[in-house]
Short mmCIF file of N, CA, C and O in Angstrom, two decimals:
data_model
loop_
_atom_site.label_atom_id
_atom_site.label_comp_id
_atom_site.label_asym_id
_atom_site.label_seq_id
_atom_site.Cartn_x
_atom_site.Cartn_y
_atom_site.Cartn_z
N UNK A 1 109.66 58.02 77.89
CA UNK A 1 108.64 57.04 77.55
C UNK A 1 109.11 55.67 78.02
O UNK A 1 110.11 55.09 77.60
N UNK A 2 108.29 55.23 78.95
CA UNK A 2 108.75 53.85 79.73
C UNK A 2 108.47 52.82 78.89
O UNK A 2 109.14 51.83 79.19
N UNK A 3 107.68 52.62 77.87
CA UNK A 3 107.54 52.13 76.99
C UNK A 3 108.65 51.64 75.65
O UNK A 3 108.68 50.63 74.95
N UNK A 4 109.44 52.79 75.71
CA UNK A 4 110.35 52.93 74.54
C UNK A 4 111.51 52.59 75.13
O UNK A 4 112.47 52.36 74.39
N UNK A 5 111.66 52.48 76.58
CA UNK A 5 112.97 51.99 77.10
C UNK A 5 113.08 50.46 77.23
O UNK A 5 114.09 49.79 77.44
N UNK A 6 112.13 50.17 77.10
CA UNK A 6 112.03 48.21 77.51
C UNK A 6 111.84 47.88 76.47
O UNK A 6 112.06 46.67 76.51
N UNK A 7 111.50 48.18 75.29
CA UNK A 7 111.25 47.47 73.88
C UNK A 7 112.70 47.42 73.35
O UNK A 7 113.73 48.08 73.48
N UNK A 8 112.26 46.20 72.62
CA UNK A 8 113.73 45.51 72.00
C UNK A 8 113.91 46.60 71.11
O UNK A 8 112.94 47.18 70.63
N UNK A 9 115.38 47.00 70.80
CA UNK A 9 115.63 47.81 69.40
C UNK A 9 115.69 47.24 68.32
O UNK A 9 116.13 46.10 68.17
N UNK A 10 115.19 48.10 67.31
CA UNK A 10 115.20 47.07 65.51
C UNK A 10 116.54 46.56 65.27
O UNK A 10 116.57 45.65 64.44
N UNK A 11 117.88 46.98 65.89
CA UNK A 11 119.19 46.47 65.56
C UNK A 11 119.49 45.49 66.51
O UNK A 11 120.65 45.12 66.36
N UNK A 12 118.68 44.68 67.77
CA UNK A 12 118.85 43.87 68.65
C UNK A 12 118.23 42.24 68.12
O UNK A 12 117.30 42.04 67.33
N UNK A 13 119.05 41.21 68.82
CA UNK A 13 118.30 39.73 68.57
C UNK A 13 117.86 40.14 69.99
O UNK A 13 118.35 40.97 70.75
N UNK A 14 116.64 39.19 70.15
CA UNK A 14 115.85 39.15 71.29
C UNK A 14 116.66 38.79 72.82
O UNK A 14 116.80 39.44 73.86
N UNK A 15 117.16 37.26 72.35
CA UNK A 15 117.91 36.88 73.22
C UNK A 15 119.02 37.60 73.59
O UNK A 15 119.13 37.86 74.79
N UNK A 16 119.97 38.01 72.74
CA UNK A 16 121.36 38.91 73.30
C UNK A 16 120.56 40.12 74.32
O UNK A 16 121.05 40.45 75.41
N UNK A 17 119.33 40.67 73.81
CA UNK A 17 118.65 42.01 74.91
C UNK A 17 118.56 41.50 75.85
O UNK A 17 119.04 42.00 76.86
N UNK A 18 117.95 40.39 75.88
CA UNK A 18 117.23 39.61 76.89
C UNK A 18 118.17 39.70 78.17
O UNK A 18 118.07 40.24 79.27
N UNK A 19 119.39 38.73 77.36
CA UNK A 19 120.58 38.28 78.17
C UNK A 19 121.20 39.66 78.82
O UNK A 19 121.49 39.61 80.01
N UNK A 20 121.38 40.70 78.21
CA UNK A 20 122.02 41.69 78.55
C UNK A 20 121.53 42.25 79.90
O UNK A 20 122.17 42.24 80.96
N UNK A 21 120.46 42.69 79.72
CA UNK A 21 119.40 43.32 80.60
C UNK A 21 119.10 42.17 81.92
O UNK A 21 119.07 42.54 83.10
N UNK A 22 118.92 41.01 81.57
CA UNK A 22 118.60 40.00 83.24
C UNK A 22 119.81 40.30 84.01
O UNK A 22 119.70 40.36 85.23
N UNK A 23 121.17 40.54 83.36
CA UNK A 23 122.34 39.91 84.04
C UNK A 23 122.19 42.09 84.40
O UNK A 23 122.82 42.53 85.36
N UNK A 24 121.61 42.78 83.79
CA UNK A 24 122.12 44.10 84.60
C UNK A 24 121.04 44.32 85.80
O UNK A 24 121.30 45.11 86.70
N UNK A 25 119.97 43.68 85.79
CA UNK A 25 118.59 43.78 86.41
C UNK A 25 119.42 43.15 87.84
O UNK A 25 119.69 43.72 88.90
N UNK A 26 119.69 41.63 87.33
CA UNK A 26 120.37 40.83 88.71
C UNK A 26 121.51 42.00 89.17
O UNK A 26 120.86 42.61 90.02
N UNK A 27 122.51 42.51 89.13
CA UNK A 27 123.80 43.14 89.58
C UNK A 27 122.77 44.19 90.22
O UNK A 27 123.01 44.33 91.42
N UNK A 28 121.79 44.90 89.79
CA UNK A 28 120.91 46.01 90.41
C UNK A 28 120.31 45.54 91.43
O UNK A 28 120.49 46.23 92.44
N UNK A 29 119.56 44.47 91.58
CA UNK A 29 119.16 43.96 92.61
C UNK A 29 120.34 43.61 93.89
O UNK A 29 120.55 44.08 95.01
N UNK A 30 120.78 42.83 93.30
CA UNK A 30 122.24 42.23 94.28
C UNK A 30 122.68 43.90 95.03
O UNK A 30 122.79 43.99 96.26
N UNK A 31 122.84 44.87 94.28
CA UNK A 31 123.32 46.22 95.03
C UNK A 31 122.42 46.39 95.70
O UNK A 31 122.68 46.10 96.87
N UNK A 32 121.09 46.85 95.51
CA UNK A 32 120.08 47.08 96.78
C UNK A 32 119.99 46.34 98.02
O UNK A 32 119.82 46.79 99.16
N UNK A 33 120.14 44.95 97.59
CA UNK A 33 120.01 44.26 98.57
C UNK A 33 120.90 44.21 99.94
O UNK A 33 120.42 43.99 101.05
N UNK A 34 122.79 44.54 99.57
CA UNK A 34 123.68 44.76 99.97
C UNK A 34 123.30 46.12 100.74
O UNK A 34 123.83 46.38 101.82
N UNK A 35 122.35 47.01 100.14
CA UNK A 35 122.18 48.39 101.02
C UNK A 35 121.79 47.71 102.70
O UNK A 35 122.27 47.79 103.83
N UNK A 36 120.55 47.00 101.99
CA UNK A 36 119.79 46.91 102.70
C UNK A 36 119.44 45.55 103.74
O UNK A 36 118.43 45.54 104.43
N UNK A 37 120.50 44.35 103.73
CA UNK A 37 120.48 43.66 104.24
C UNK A 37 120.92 43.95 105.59
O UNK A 37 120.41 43.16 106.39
N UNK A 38 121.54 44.65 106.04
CA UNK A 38 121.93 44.98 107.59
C UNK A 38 120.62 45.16 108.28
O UNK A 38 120.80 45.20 109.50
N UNK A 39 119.57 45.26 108.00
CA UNK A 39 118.12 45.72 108.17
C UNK A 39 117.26 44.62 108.46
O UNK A 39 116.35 44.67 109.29
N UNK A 40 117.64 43.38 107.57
CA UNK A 40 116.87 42.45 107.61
C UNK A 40 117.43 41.48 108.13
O UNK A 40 118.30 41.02 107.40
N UNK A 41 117.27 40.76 109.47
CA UNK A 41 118.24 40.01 109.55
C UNK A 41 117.40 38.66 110.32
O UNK A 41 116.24 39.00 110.54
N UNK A 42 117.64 37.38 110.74
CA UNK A 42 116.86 36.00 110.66
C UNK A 42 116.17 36.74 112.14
O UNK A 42 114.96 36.53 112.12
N UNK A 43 116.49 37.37 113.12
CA UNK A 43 115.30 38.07 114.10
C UNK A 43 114.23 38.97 113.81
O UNK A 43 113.20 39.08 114.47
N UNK A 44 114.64 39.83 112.41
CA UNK A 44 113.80 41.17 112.47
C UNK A 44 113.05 40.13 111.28
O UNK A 44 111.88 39.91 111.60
N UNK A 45 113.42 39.50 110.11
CA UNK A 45 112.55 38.75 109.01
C UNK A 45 112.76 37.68 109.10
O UNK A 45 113.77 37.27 108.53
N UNK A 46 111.96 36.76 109.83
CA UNK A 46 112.13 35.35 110.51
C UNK A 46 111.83 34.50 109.24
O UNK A 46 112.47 33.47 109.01
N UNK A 47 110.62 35.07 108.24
CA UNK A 47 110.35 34.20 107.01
C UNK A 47 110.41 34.88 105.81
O UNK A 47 110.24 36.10 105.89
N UNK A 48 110.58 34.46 104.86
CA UNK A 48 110.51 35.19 103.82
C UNK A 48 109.27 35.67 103.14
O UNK A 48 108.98 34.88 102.25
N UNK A 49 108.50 36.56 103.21
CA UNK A 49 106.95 36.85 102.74
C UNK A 49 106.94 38.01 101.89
O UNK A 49 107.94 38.71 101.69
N UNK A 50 105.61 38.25 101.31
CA UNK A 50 105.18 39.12 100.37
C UNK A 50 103.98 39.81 101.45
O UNK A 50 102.99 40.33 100.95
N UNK A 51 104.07 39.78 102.16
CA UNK A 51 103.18 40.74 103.43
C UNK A 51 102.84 39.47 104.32
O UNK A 51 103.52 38.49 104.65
N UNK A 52 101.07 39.99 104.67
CA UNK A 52 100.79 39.00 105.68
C UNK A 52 100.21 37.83 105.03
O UNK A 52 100.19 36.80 105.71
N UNK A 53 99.74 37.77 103.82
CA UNK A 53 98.79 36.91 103.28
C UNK A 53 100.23 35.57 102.33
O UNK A 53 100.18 34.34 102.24
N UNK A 54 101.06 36.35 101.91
CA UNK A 54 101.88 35.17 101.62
C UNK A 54 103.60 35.20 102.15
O UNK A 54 104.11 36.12 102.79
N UNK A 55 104.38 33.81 101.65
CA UNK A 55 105.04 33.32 102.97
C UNK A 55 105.69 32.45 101.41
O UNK A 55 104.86 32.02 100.61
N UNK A 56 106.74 32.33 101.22
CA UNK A 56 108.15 32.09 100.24
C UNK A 56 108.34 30.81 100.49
O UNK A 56 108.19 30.82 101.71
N UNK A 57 108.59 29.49 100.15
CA UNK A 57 109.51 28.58 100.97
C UNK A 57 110.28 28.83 99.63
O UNK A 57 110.15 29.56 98.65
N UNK A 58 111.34 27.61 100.17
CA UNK A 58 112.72 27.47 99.00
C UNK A 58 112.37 25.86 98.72
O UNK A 58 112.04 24.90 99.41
N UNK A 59 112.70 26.19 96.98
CA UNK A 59 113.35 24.73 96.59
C UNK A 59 113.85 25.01 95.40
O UNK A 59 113.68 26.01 94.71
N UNK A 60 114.82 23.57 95.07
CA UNK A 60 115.81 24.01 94.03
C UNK A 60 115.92 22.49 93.67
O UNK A 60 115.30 21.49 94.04
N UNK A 61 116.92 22.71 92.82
CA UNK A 61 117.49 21.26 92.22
C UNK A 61 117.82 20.06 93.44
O UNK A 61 117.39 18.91 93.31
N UNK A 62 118.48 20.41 94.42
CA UNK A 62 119.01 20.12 95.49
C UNK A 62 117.89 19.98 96.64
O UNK A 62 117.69 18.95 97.29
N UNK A 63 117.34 20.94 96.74
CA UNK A 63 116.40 21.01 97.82
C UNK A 63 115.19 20.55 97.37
O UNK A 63 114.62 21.49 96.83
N UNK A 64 114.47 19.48 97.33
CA UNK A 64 113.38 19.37 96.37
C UNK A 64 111.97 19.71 97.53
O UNK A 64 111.02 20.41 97.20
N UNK A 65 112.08 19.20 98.61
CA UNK A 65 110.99 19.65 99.13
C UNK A 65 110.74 21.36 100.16
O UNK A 65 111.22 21.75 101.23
N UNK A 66 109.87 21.92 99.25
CA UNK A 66 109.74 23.43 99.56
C UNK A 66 110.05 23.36 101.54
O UNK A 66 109.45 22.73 102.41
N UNK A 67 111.14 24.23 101.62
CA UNK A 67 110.80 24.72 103.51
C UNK A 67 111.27 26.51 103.68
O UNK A 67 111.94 27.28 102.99
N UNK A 68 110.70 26.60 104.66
CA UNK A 68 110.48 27.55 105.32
C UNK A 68 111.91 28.21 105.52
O UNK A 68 112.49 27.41 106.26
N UNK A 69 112.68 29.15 105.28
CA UNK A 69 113.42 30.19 105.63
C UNK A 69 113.78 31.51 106.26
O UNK A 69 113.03 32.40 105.87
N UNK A 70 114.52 31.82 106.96
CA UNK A 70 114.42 33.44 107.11
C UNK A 70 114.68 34.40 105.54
O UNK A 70 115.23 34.17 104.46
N UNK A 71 114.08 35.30 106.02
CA UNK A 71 114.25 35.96 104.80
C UNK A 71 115.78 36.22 104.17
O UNK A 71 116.02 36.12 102.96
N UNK A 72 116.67 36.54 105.09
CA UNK A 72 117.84 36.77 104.58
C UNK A 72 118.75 35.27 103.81
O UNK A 72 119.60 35.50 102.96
N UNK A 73 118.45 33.72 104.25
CA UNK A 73 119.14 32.73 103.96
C UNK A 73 118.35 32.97 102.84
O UNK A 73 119.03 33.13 101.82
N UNK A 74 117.30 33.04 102.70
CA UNK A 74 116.13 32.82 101.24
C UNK A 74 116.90 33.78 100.56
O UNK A 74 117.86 33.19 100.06
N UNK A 75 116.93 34.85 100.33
CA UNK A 75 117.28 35.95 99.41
C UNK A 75 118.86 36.03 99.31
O UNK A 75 119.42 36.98 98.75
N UNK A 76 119.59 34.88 99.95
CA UNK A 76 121.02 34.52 99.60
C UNK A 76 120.90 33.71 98.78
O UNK A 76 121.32 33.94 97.64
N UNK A 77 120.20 32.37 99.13
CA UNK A 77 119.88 31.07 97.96
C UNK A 77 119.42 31.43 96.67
O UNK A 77 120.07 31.01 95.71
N UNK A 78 118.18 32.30 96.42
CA UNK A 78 117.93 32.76 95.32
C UNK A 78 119.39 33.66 94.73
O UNK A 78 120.01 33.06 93.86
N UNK A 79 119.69 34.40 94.97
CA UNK A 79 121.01 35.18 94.77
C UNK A 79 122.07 34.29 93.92
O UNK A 79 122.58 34.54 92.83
N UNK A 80 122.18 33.39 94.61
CA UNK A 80 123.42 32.21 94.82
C UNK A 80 122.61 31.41 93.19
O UNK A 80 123.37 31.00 92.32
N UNK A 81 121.92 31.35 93.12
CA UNK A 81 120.90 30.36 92.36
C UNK A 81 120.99 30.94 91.04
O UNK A 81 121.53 30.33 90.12
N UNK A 82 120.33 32.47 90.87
CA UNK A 82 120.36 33.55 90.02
C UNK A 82 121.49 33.32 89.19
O UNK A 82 121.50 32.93 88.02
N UNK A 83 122.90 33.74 90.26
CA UNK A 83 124.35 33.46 89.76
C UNK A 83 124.70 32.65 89.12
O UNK A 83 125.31 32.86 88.07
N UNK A 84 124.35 31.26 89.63
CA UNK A 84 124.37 30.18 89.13
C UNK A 84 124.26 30.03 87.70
O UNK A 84 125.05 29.63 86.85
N UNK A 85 122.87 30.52 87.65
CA UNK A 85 122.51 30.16 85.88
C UNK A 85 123.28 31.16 85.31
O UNK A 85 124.20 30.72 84.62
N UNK A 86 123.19 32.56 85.39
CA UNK A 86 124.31 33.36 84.60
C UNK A 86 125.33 33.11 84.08
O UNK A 86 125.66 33.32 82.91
N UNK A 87 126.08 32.49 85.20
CA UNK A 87 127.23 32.26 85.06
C UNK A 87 127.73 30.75 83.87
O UNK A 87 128.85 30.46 83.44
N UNK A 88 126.34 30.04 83.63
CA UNK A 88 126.32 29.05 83.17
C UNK A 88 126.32 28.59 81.68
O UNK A 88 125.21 28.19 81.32
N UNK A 89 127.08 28.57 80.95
CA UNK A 89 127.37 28.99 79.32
C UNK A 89 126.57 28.04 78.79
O UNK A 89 126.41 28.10 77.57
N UNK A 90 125.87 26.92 79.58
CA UNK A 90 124.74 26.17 78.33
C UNK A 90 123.61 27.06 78.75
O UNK A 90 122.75 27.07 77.87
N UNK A 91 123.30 27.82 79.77
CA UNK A 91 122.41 28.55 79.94
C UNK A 91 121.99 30.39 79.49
O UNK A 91 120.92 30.86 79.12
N UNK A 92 123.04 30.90 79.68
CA UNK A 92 123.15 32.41 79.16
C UNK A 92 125.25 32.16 78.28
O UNK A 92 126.31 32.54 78.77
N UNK A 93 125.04 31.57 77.21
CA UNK A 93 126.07 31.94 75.97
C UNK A 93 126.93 33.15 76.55
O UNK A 93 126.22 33.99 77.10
N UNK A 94 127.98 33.38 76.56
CA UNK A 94 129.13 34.15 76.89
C UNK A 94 129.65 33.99 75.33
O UNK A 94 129.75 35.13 74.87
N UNK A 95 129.90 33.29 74.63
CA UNK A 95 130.29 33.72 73.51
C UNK A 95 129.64 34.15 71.89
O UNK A 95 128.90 33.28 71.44
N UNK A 96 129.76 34.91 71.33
CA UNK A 96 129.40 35.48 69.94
C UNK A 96 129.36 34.24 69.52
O UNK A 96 130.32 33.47 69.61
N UNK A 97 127.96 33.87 68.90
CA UNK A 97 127.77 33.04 67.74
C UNK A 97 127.09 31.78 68.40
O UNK A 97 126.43 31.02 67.70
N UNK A 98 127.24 31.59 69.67
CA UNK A 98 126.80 30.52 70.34
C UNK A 98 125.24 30.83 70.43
O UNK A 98 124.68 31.91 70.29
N UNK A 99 124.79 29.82 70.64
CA UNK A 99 123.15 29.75 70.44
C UNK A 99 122.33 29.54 71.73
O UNK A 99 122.46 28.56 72.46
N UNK A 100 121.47 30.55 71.93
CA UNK A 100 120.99 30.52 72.91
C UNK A 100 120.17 28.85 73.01
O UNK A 100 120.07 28.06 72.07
N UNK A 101 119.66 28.65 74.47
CA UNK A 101 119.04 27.39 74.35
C UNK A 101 117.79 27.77 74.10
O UNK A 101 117.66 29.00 74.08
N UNK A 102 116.31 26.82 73.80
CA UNK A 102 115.61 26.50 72.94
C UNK A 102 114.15 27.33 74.49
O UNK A 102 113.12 27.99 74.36
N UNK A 103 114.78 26.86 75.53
CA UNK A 103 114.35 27.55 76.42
C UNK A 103 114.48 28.40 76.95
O UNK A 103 113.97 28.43 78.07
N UNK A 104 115.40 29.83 76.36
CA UNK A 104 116.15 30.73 77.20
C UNK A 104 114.90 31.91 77.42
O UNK A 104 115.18 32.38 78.52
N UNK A 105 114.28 32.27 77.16
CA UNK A 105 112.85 33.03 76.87
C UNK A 105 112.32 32.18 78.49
O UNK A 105 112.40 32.78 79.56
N UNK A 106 111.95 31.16 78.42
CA UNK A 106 111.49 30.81 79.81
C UNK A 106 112.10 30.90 81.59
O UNK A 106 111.69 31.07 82.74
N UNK A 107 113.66 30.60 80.63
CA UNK A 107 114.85 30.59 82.14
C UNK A 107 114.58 32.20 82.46
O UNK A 107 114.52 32.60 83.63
N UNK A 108 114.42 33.13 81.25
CA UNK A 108 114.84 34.80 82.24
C UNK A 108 113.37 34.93 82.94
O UNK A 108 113.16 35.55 83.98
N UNK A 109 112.33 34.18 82.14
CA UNK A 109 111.13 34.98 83.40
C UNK A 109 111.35 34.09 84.48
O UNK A 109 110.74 34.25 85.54
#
């Protein structure tokens, strides 16, 4: 039941599931991608898109105005970005008892 695998358990806080599951979702992704990046490379995916009708740019803290990428620098930056916040203890708590932030429900979608 695909249903019964994604619902929080009655013995879980929201956030610790939350947290658990983005950071195993990201490591799952990061492995596929590693399959499959030899495949995609700035000649064969010149931009980063969702077919023909849409087209990715990047921006970030740093980069503020959206531009155009190959798919593979794009899906490193996001990667790199992803990491970033994980790794970031005002953002995903690494320790018992520490409190998630007030926005952490918004950072995982």
């Amino acid at each position: 039941d695909l249903k019964k695998a994604v619902s929080l358990p009655d013995d879980e806080q929201m956030n610790d599931w939350l947290a658990v599951h983005v950071v195993d979702f990201f490591n799952r992704i990061n492995l596929i991608y590693g399959t499959v990046c030899e495949f995609c490379t700035e000649a064969t995916c010149p931009v980063m898109s969702g077919g023909p009708k849409f087209e990715y740019f990047w921006a970030d803290e740093v980069q503020k105005k959206p531009m155009k990428l190959p798919a593979t620098q794009y899906i490193s930056r996001l990667m790199d970005w992803i990491e970033k916040q994980i790794n970031d203890d005002t953002v995903f708590p690494s320790q018992v008892g520490v409190p998630f932030p007030r926005k952490f429900l918004q950072v995982c979608k």
